[in-house]
Structures are given as structure tokens and as C-alpha cells.
Coordinates of C-alpha atoms in Angstrom, one line a residue:
M156 CA -11.8 -11.0 18.3
R157 CA -10.5 -12.2 14.9
R158 CA -7.8 -10.5 12.6
S159 CA -8.1 -9.6 9.2
T160 CA -6.0 -11.1 6.8
K161 CA -7.2 -8.8 4.2
R162 CA -6.2 -5.9 6.5
M163 CA -3.0 -7.2 7.4
F164 CA -2.0 -7.8 3.5
A165 CA -3.0 -4.4 2.9
A166 CA -1.0 -2.7 5.6
T167 CA 1.9 -4.7 5.1
T168 CA 1.8 -3.6 1.1
L169 CA 1.3 0.0 2.4
I170 CA 4.1 -0.2 5.2
C171 CA 6.4 -1.2 2.5
E172 CA 5.2 1.6 0.2
A173 CA 6.3 4.1 2.9
M174 CA 9.6 2.7 2.9
L175 CA 9.5 2.9 -0.9
V176 CA 8.8 6.4 -1.3
F177 CA 11.5 7.4 1.5
F178 CA 14.1 5.8 -1.0
A179 CA 12.4 7.0 -4.5
T180 CA 12.6 10.7 -2.8
L181 CA 16.2 10.5 -1.8
V182 CA 16.7 9.6 -5.5
A183 CA 14.6 12.4 -6.5
F184 CA 16.7 14.9 -4.7
A185 CA 19.4 13.7 -5.4
L186 CA 18.8 13.7 -9.3
E187 CA 18.5 17.4 -9.2
P188 CA 22.0 19.9 -9.8
I189 CA 23.5 20.8 -6.6
G190 CA 22.5 24.3 -7.3
Q191 CA 18.9 23.4 -7.8
R192 CA 17.7 21.2 -5.1
H193 CA 14.1 21.5 -4.5
T194 CA 12.9 20.9 -0.8
S195 CA 9.5 20.1 -2.8
Y196 CA 10.6 16.9 -3.5
L197 CA 11.9 16.0 0.5
V198 CA 8.2 18.0 1.5
V199 CA 5.7 15.6 -1.2
G200 CA 7.8 12.7 -0.2
G201 CA 7.4 13.2 3.3
V202 CA 3.3 13.6 3.0
L203 CA 3.2 10.7 0.6
M204 CA 5.2 8.4 3.3
L205 CA 2.9 9.9 6.4
L206 CA -0.3 9.1 3.7
C207 CA 1.2 5.5 3.7
V208 CA 1.3 4.8 6.8
L209 CA -2.2 6.8 8.0
C210 CA -3.7 4.9 4.8
A211 CA -2.6 1.1 7.0
G212 CA -4.2 2.8 10.0
M213 CA -7.4 3.2 8.2
L214 CA -7.9 -0.1 7.0
R215 CA -10.8 -0.9 9.2
S216 CA -13.2 1.3 6.8
R217 CA -13.8 1.1 2.9
A218 CA -12.5 4.9 2.9
G219 CA -8.7 3.0 3.9
Y220 CA -9.3 1.0 1.1
A221 CA -9.9 3.8 -1.4
L222 CA -7.6 5.8 -0.2
G223 CA -5.0 2.8 -0.4
W224 CA -6.2 3.0 -4.3
V225 CA -5.5 6.3 -4.6
L226 CA -1.8 5.9 -3.7
Q227 CA -1.3 3.3 -6.1
A228 CA -2.1 5.5 -8.8
V229 CA 0.2 8.8 -7.0
M230 CA 2.9 6.1 -6.7
I231 CA 2.8 5.1 -10.1
A232 CA 2.7 9.4 -11.4
G233 CA 5.7 9.4 -9.6
G234 CA 7.2 8.0 -12.6
F235 CA 7.2 11.6 -14.1
V236 CA 9.7 12.3 -11.3
V237 CA 11.9 9.2 -11.0
P238 CA 11.0 7.0 -14.1
M239 CA 11.3 4.2 -12.7
M240 CA 9.1 4.4 -10.5
F241 CA 6.4 3.8 -13.2
G242 CA 7.8 0.2 -13.3
I243 CA 8.0 0.3 -9.5
G244 CA 4.4 1.8 -9.3
V245 CA 2.5 -0.6 -11.5
A246 CA 4.2 -3.9 -9.6
F247 CA 3.0 -2.5 -5.9
A248 CA -0.3 -1.8 -7.7
V249 CA -0.4 -5.5 -8.6
I250 CA 0.6 -6.5 -4.9
W251 CA -2.0 -4.2 -3.8
F252 CA -4.6 -5.8 -5.9
F253 CA -3.8 -9.5 -4.7
A254 CA -3.1 -8.3 -1.2
L255 CA -7.1 -7.2 -0.9
R256 CA -8.3 -10.2 -3.0
I257 CA -6.1 -13.4 -1.6
G258 CA -6.5 -11.7 1.8
A259 CA -10.4 -11.6 1.6
R260 CA -10.3 -15.0 0.0
V261 CA -8.3 -16.4 3.2
D262 CA -11.0 -14.4 5.7
H263 CA -14.0 -15.8 3.6
E264 CA -12.4 -19.4 3.8
K265 CA -11.7 -19.0 7.6
A266 CA -15.1 -17.8 8.5
E267 CA -16.4 -20.8 6.5
V268 CA -14.3 -23.1 8.6
A269 CA -15.5 -21.7 12.1
R270 CA -19.0 -21.8 10.8
R271 CA -18.7 -25.1 10.2
L272 CA -16.8 -26.0 13.5
A273 CA -19.6 -24.3 15.6
D274 CA -22.2 -26.4 13.7
N275 CA -20.6 -29.6 14.6
P276 CA -19.9 -29.5 18.6

């Protein structure tokens, strides 16, 4: 069984994003005045963390990659709550893009090498 480099890169990116969401959730919660803290930030942050982890497990299908793109957009939109997330979200979207692109290239090159080695015993 051959492991996909693309899937490995994408899953690593999503797990790192889950950790990022954890810390961004704490920041959003702490930015509210003490008397007005909204537990909705904690709920939304928890759901986003769970979605990142679940998406990392769904990367065997195209739906997992599509959900990954949706999560990238949600991370960027998180900038409306924590302004620094605009920059961090864009940075992770770029990382996601290159994880998919370079991972697919490496998988293709590995398959080509395997094919050539099989042709020349």
C-alpha cells in the first residue's frame, strides 16, 4: 500500500489549523469584556477544530479536499472576530494550496519512478 504525499501534506496542514483554531478561540473569548463573554465563541471554535480533524480523516475522497477549501475560507472569515486571522487565514490557505499542488506532484513523480523501475527489471 502506497501512502499519498498529497494526503499527508493536506492532513498535516489541517491538524495545524485545528491547533490554530484552538488558540484563536481563546483569543476571541478573552477579547470580550468579562461580564459579556460569549460561550458561542467556544462552541464555534470547538466545532471548527472538530471539522478540521474530521476533514483530515476524509482526505481519501474528493469531498474531504472540497471541505478543506471551505475551511480555508472560514479561517479567513475568522478575521471578522479576531482581525489577525485575516493574515493567518490567508497564510494557511496558501500553505493548503501548495500542500495539494506539491503533494500531487510528488505522488506523480513517485508513480513515474515506480513505473520505470517495473519496466526495467
